[in-house]
Coordinates of C-alpha atoms in Angstrom, one line a residue:
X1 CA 164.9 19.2 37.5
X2 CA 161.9 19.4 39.2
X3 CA 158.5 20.9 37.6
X4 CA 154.8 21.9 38.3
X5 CA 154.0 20.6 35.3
X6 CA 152.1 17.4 34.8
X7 CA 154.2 13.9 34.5
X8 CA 153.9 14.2 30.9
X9 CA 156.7 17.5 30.7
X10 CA 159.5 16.4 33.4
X11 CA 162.3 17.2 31.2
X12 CA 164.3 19.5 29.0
X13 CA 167.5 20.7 29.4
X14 CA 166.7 23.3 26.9
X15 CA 167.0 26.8 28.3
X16 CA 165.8 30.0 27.0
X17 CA 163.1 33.1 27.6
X18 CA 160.1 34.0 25.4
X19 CA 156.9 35.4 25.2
X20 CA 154.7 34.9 22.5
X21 CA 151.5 36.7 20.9
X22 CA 150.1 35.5 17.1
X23 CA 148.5 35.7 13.7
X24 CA 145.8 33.8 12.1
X25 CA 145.7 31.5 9.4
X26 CA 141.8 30.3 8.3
X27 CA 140.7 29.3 4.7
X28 CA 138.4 27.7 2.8
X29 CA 138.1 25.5 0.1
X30 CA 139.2 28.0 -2.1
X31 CA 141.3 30.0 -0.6
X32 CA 145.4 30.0 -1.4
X33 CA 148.1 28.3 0.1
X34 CA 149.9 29.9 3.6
X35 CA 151.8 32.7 1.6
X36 CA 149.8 33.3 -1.7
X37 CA 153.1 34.9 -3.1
X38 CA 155.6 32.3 -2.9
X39 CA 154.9 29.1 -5.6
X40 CA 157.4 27.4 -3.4
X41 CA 154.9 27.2 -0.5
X42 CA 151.8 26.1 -2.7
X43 CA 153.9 23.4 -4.1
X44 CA 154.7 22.2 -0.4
X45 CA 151.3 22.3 0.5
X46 CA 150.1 19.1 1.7
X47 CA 146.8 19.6 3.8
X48 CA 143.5 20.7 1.7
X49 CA 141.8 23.6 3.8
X50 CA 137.8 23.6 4.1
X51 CA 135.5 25.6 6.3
X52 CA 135.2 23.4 9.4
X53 CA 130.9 23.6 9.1
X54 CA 131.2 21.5 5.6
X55 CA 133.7 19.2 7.8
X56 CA 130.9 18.5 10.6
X57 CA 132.4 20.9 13.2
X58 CA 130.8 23.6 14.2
X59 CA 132.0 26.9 13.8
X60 CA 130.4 28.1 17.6
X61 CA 132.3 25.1 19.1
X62 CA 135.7 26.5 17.7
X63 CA 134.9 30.2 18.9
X64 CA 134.0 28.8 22.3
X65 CA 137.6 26.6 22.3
X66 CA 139.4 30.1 21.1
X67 CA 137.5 32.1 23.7
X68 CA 138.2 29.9 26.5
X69 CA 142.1 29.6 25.5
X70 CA 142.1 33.8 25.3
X71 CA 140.1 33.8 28.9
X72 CA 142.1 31.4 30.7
X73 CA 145.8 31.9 29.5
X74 CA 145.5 35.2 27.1
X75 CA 145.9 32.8 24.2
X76 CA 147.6 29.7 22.7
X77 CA 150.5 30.2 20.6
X78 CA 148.7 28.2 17.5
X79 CA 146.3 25.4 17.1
X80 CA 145.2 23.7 13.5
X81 CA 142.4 21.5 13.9
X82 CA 142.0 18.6 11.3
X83 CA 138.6 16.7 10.9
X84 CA 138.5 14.0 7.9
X85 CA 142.2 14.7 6.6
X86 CA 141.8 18.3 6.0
X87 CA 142.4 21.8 7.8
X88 CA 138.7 22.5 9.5
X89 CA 140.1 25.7 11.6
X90 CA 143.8 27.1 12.7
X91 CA 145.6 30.2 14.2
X92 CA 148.4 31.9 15.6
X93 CA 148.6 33.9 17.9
X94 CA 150.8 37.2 16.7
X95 CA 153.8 37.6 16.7
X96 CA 153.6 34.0 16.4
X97 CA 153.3 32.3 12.5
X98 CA 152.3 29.6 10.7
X99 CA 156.5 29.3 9.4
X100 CA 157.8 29.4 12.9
X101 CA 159.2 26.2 14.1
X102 CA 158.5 25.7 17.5
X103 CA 160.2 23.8 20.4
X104 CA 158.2 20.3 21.3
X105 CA 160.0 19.4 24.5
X106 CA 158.4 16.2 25.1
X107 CA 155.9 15.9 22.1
X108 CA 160.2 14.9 20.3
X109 CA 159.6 11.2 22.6
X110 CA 156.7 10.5 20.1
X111 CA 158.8 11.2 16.9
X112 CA 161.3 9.3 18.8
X113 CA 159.2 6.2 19.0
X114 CA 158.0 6.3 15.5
X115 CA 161.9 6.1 14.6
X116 CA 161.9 2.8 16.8
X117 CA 159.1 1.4 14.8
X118 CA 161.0 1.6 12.0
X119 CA 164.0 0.2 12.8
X120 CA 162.5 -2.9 14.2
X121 CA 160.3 -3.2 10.6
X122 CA 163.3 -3.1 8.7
X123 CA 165.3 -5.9 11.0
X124 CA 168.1 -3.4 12.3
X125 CA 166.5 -4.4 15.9
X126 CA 163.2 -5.8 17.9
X127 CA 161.8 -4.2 20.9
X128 CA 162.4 -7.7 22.9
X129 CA 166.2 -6.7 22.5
X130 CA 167.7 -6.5 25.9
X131 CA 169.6 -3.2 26.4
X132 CA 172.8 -3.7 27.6
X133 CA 174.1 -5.4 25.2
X134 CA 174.2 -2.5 22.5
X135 CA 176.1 -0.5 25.6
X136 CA 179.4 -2.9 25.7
X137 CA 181.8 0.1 26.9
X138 CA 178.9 2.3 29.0
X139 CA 177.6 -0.5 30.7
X140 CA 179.0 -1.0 34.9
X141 CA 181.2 -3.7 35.5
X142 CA 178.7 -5.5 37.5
X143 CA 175.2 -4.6 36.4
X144 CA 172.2 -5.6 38.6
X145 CA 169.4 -8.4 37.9
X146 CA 167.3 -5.6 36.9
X147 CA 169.8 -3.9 34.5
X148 CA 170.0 -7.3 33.1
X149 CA 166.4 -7.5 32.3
X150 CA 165.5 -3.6 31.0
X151 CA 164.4 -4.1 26.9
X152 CA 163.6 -2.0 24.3
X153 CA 160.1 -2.2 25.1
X154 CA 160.9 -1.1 28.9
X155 CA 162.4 2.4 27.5
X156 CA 159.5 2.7 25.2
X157 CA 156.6 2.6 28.1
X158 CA 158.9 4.3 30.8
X159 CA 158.9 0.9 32.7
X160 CA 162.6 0.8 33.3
X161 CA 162.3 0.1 36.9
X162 CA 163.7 3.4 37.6
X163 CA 161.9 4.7 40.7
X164 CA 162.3 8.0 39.2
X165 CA 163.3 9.7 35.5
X166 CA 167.5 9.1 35.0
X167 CA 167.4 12.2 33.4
X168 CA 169.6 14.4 36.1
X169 CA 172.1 11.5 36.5
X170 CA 172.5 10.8 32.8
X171 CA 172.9 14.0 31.4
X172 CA 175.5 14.5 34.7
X173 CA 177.7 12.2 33.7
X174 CA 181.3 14.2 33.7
X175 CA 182.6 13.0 30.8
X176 CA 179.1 13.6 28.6
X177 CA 178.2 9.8 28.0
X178 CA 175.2 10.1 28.9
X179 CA 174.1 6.7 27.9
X180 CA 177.4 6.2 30.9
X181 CA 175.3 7.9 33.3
X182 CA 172.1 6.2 32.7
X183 CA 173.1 2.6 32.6
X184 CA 175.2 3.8 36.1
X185 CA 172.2 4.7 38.1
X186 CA 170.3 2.3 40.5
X187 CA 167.0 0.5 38.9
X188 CA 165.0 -0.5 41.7
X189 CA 162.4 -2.1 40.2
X190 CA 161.8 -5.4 38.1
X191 CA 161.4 -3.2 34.6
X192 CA 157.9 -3.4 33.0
X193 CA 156.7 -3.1 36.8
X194 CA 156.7 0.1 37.6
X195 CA 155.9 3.6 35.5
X196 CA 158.3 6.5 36.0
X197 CA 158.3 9.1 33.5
X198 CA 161.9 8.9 32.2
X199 CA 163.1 11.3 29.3
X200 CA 166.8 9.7 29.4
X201 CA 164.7 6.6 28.7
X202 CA 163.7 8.3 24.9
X203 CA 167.4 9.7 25.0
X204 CA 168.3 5.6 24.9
X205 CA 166.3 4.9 22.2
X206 CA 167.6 7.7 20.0
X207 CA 170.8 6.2 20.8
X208 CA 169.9 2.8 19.8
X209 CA 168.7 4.1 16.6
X210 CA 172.1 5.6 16.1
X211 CA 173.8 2.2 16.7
X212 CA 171.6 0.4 14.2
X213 CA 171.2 2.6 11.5
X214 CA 174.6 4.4 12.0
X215 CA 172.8 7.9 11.8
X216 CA 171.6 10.5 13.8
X217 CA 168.1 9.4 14.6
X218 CA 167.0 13.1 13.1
X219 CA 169.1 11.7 9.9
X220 CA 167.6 8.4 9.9
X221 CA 163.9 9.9 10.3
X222 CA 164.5 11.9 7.3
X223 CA 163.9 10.1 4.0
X224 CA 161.1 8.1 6.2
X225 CA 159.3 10.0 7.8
X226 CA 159.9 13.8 7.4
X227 CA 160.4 13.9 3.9
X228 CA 157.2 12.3 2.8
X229 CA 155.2 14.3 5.0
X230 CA 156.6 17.4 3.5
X231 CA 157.9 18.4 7.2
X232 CA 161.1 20.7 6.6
X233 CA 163.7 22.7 8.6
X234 CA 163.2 20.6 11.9
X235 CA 166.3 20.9 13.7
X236 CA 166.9 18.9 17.1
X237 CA 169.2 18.9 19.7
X238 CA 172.1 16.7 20.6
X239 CA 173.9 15.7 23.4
X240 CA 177.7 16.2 24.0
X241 CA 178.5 13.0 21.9
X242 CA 176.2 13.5 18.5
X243 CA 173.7 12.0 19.4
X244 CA 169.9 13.3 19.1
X245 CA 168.1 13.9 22.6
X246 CA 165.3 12.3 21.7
X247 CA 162.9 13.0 24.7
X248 CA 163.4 16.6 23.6
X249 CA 165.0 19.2 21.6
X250 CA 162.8 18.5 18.2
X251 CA 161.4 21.9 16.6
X252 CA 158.9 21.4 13.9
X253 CA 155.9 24.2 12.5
X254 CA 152.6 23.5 13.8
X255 CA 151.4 22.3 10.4
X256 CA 154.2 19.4 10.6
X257 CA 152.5 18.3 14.3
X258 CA 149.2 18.4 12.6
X259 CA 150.5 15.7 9.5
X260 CA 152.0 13.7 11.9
X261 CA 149.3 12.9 13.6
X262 CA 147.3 12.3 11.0
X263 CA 149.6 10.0 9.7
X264 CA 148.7 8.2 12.8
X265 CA 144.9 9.0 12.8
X266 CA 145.5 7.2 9.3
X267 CA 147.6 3.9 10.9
X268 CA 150.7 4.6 8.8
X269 CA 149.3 5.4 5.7
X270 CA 150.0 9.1 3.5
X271 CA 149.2 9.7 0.3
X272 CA 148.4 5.8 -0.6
X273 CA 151.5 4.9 0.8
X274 CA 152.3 2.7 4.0
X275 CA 155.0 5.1 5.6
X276 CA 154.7 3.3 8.7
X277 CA 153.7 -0.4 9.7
X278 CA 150.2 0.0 11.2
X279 CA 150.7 -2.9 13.6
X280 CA 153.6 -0.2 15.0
X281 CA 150.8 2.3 15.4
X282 CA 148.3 0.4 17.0
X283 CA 150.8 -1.0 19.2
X284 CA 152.6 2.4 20.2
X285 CA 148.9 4.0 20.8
X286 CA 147.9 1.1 23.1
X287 CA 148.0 1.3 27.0
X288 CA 151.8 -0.8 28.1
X289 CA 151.9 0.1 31.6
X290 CA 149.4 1.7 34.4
X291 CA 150.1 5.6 35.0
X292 CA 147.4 6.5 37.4
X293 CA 144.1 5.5 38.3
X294 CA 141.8 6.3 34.6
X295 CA 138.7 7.0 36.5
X296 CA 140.2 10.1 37.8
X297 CA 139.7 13.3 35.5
X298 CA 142.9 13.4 34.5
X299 CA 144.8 13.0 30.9
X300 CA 148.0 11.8 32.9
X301 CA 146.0 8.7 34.5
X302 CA 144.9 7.0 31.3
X303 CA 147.7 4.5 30.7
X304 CA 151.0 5.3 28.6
X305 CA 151.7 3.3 25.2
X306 CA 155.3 3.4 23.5
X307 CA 155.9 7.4 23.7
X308 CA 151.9 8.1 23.7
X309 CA 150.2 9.2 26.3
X310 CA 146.6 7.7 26.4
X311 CA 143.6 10.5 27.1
X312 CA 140.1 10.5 27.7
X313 CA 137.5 10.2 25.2
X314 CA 139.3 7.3 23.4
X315 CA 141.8 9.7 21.8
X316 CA 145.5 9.5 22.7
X317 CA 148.4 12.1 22.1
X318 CA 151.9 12.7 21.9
X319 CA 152.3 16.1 24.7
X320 CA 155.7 18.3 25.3
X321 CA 156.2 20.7 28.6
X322 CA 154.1 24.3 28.5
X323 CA 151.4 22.8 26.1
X324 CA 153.0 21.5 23.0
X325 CA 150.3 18.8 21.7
X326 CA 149.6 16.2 18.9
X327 CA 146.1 15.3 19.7
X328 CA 144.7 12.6 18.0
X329 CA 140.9 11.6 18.2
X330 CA 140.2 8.4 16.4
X331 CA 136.1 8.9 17.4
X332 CA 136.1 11.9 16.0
X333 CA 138.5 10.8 13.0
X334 CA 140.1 14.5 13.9
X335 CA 143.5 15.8 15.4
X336 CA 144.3 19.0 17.0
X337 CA 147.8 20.1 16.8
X338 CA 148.9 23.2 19.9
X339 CA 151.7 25.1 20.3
X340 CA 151.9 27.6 23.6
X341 CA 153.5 28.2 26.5
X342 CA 151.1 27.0 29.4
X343 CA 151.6 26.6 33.1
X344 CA 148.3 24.1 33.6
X345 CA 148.4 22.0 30.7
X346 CA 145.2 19.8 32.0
X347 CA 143.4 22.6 31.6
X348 CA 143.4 23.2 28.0
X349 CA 142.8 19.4 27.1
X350 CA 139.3 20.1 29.6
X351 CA 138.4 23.5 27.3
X352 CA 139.1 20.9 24.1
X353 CA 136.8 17.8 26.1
X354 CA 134.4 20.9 26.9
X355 CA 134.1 22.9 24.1
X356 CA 135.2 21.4 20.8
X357 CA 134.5 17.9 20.7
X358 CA 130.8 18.4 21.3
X359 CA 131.1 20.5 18.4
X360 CA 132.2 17.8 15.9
X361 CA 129.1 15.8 14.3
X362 CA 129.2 13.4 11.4
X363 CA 126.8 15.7 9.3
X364 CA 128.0 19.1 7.8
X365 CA 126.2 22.1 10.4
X366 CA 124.6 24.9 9.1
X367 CA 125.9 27.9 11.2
X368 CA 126.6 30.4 8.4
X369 CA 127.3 33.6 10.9
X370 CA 129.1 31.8 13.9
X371 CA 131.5 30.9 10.7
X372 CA 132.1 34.5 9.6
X373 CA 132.4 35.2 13.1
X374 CA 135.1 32.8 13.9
X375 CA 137.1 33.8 10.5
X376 CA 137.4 37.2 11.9
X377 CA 138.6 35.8 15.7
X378 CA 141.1 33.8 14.0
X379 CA 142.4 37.0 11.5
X380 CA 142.3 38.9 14.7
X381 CA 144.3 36.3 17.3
X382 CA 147.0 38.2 18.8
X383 CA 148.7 37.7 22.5
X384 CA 148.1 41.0 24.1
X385 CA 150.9 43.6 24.2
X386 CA 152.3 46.3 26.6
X387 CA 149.0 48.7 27.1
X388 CA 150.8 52.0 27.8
X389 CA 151.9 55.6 27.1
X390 CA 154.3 56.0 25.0
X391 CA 156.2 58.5 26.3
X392 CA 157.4 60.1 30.1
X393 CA 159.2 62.8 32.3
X394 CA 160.8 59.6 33.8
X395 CA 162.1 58.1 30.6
X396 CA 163.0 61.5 29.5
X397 CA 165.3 61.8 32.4
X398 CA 166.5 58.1 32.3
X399 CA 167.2 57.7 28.5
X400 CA 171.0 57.7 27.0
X401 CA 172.1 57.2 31.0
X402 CA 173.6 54.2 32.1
X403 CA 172.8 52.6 35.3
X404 CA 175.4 50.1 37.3
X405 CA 174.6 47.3 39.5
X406 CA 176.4 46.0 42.5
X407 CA 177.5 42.0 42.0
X408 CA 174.5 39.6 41.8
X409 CA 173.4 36.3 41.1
X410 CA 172.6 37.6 37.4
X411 CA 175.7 38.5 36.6
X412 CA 174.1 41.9 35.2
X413 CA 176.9 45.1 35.6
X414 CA 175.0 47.6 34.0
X415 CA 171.5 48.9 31.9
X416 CA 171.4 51.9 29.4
X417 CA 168.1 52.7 28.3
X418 CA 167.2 54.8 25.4
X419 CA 163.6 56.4 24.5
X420 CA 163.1 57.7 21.1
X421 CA 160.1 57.8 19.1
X422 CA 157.8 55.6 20.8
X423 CA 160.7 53.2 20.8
X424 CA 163.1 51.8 23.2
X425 CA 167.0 50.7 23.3
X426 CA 167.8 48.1 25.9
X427 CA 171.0 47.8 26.3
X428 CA 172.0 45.0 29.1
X429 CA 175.6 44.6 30.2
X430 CA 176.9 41.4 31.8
X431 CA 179.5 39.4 32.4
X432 CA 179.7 38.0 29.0
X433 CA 178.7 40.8 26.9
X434 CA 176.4 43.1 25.8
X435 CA 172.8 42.6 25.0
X436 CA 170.3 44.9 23.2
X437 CA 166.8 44.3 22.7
X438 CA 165.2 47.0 20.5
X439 CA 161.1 47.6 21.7
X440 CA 158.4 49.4 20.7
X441 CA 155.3 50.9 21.7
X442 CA 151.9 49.0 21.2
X443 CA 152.8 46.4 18.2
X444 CA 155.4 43.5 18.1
X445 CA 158.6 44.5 17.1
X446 CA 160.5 41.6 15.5
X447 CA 164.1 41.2 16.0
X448 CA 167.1 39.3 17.7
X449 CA 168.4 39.1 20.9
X450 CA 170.8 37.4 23.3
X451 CA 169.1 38.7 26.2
X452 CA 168.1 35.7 28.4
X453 CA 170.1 33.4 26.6
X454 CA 173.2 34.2 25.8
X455 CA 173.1 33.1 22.0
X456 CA 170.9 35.1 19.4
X457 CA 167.2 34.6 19.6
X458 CA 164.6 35.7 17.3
X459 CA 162.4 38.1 19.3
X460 CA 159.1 40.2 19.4
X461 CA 159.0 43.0 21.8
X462 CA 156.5 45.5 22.5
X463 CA 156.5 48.1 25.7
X464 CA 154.8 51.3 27.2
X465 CA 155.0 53.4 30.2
X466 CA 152.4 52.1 32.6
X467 CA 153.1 54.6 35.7
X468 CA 154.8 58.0 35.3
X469 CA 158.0 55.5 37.1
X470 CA 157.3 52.5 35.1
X471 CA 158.3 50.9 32.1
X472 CA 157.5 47.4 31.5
X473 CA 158.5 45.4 28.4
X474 CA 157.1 42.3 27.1
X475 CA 159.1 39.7 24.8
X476 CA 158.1 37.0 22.7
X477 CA 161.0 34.4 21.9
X478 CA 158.2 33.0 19.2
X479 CA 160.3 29.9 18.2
X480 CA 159.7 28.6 21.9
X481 CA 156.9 28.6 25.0
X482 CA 158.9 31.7 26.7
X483 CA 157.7 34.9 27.3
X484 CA 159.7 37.0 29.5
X485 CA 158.3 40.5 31.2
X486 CA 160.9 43.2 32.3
X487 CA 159.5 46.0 34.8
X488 CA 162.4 48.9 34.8
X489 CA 161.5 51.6 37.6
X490 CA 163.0 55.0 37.5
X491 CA 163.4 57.0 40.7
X492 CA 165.7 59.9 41.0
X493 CA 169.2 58.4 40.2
X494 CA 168.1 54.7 40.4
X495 CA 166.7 52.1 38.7
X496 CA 164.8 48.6 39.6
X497 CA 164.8 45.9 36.9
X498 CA 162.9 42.7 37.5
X499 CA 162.8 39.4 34.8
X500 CA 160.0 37.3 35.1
X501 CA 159.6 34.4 32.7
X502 CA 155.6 33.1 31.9
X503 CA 156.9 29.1 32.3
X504 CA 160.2 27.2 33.6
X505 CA 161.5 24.0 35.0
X506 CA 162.4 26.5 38.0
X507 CA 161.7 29.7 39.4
X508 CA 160.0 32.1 37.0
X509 CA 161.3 35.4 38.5
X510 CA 164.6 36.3 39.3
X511 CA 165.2 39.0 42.1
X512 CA 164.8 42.4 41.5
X513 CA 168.0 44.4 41.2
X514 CA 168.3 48.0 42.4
X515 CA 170.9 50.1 40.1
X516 CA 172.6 53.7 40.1
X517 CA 173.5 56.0 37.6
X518 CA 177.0 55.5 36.8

């Protein structure tokens, strides 16, 4: 798969449409835990909240960041911004929320790592470990010098000697071994010699971790990692054999990104305990292998550790496809935890170099209305909806009537739309089944769908009649980056539909499809 995206987001064989708007969470010292009803959620609560002036950041610095986000890409899906081990600032965009999980992509290779670091501290296996030999049955009959050589630490700083990432001929491997596939392709340089970034490489150490332990890696993480950082309900992917991705498919809540990195920010350390060896974090966070040249301004030339991207500014970070990022700022002793679905991911690490790390000082600031100010952006974060009228002589005409569609490439037979009450009834026919998407008219309607996917999806969808012709709907799959836009014409006895996604590993907009009335 080939991407516009940076280095950093060159795989994920996930697949699915969303688009994504949000709600605000900012408190102070005193304020209540995420849902001041449920005891359940105060009892989970790990992270202290503050107001981010009495933290040493400044209130004007944030609303800048938040402005710049809204200006540039119409808004994140969430950020929570720690400074000295507690909450300084954080938001969601609606319909996006503080207990959605939210696909990683990329930023699962840094949990990945940390489940590495603790295998090798408990003996089950050192990074100098050659790799073949835990592949007896996958590995070719006559492996290569180069084969021979790939260790551990190889996988962990995409030095393989890959010339580029394994990931299409791994995960093509007919029967599903995909540790098969890997071990099958050509590696044509000495390994340690020569960066490629590699997500099949992550997929191997997930794999390893599975051998060792006899667990999924997701399994073995649990009682080490997730569990004392109070991180719950993280699902992630597998492959066809049971075994976790590991370069992607983790889904965690923005809060979980934010403790995990600053269980890092704190080498290991949570709640007085050492949960993981700080020699492992200082060694994962430490430049392995050359990416680019680092005088260039750019966060994917600054060297790559085990799973960690280093960054500018002497901060380093854990990063995921469409702008999923665990941001960690050592300088600063502050990490900034994103979720969003982003075409240019350089350019919101600029607005953070720009904007909000000038804005964090080692004394508390005094900016008493710029912090009311930003309370009331956050409360009011929201990715924009369908600005339209609610009702027309087109959709009038149209509703309860269903339109076919010669054969195309999107397998779509036939569309019955239904207007009624500032509402609409999607009802999308192909040649699997039947998918309905119920919108409505200037607000996010929450529901599920299998339109796009083919599997049911929680959903926001909001629409409006932009043209006397035109209805355009706007979805928000808010547990992932993907945020779809429909634009159904109506003419006479015919109908244009168009799907265009906001992100993809591909093309973003399918063809437009011309159907009649039936």
């Amino acid at each position: 798969m080939s991407t516009d995206q940076p280095s950093g987001t060159r795989r994920s064989v996930l697949k699915g449409m969303a688009l994504g708007a949000a709600a605000l969470l900012m408190s102070d010292a005193t304020a209540g835990p995420l849902d001041p009803e449920s005891p359940e959620q105060m009892r989970r609560q790990t992270l202290t909240r503050s107001k981010p002036d009495a933290l040493g950041v400044s209130p004007s610095a944030v609303q800048a960041f938040v402005q710049g986000v809204n200006e540039k890409f119409g808004g994140l899906h969430s950020f929570m911004l720690l400074r000295h081990g507690k909450v300084a600032a954080e938001g969601w965009w609606a319909p996006y929320g503080p207990r959605d999980p939210h696909m990683l992509f990329s930023l699962s290779k840094s949990f990945t790592s940390t489940g590495v670091g603790l295998a090798q501290a408990e003996g089950l296996l050192s990074i100098d470990d050659l790799v073949l030999p835990y592949f007896p049955k996958e590995a070719p009959a006559s492996p290569d010098g180069n084969l021979k050589a790939m260790r551990i630490r190889h996988l962990l700083c995409m030095g393989t000697g890959h010339d580029k990432d394994a990931s299409g001929g791994a995960t093509g491997d007919p029967d599903g071994n995909w540790a098969k596939g890997f071990l099958s392709l050509p590696v044509e340089h000495k390994p340690g010699t020569h960066f490629a970034y590699n997500s099949a490489a992550t997929y191997m150490l997930s794999a390893i971790v599975q051998k060792v332990s006899g667990k999924r890696l997701v399994d073995y993480l649990t009682p080490r990692l997730f569990e004392p950082l109070g991180i719950e309900g993280m699902t992630w992917e597998t492959c066809p054999r049971g075994i976790n991705c590991g370069g992607w498919g983790l889904s965690v809540k923005t809060e979980d990104i934010a403790r995990f990195g600053q269980l890092y920010l704190q080498m290991g350390q949570w709640k007085g305990k050492q949960i993981i060896p700080a020699a492992w974090v200082q060694e994962a966070t430490t430049q392995h292998i050359s990416n680019g040249d680092p005088s260039t301004p750019s966060d994917w030339a600054q060297g790559y550790g085990y799973q960690f991207w280093r960054c500018r500014h002497g901060a380093y970070r854990g990063d995921g496809a469409f702008g999923q990022y665990c941001l960690v700022m050592p300088d600063k002793d502050a990490v900034l935890a994103i979720t969003s679905g982003l075409g240019d991911m350089q350019a919101v690490l600029n607005l953070v170099w720009e904007r909000l790390l000038p804005g964090m000082e080692s004394g508390a600031f005094r900016e008493p209305e710029p912090a009311a100010q930003l309370k009331q952006q956050l409360a009011d974060l929201s990715l924009a909806y369908v600005q339209g009228q609610v009702a027309s002589a087109a959709g009038e005409e149209a509703s309860g009537k269903t339109f076919t569609f010669a054969g195309n490439d999107q397998k779509i037979q036939s569309i019955t739309p239904t207007f009624k009450g500032g509402r609409c009834t999607l009802k999308v026919r192909d040649d699997r089944m039947e998918h309905k998407l119920e919108v409505d008219h200037e607000r996010w309607l929450k529901g599920r769908t299998t339109l796009g996917s083919g599997h049911p999806q929680k959903v926001a969808a909001s629409g409006g009649w932009t043209d006397a012709d035109t209805y355009v709907i706007k979805m928000a799959f808010y547990e992932t980056p993907f945020c779809p836009t429909i634009t159904c014409r109506f003419k006479g006895k015919e109908m244009t539909y168009q799907y265009k996604n906001n992100v993809g590993f591909g093309p973003t907009e399918a063809p437009e499809l011309t159907g009649k009335l039936s």
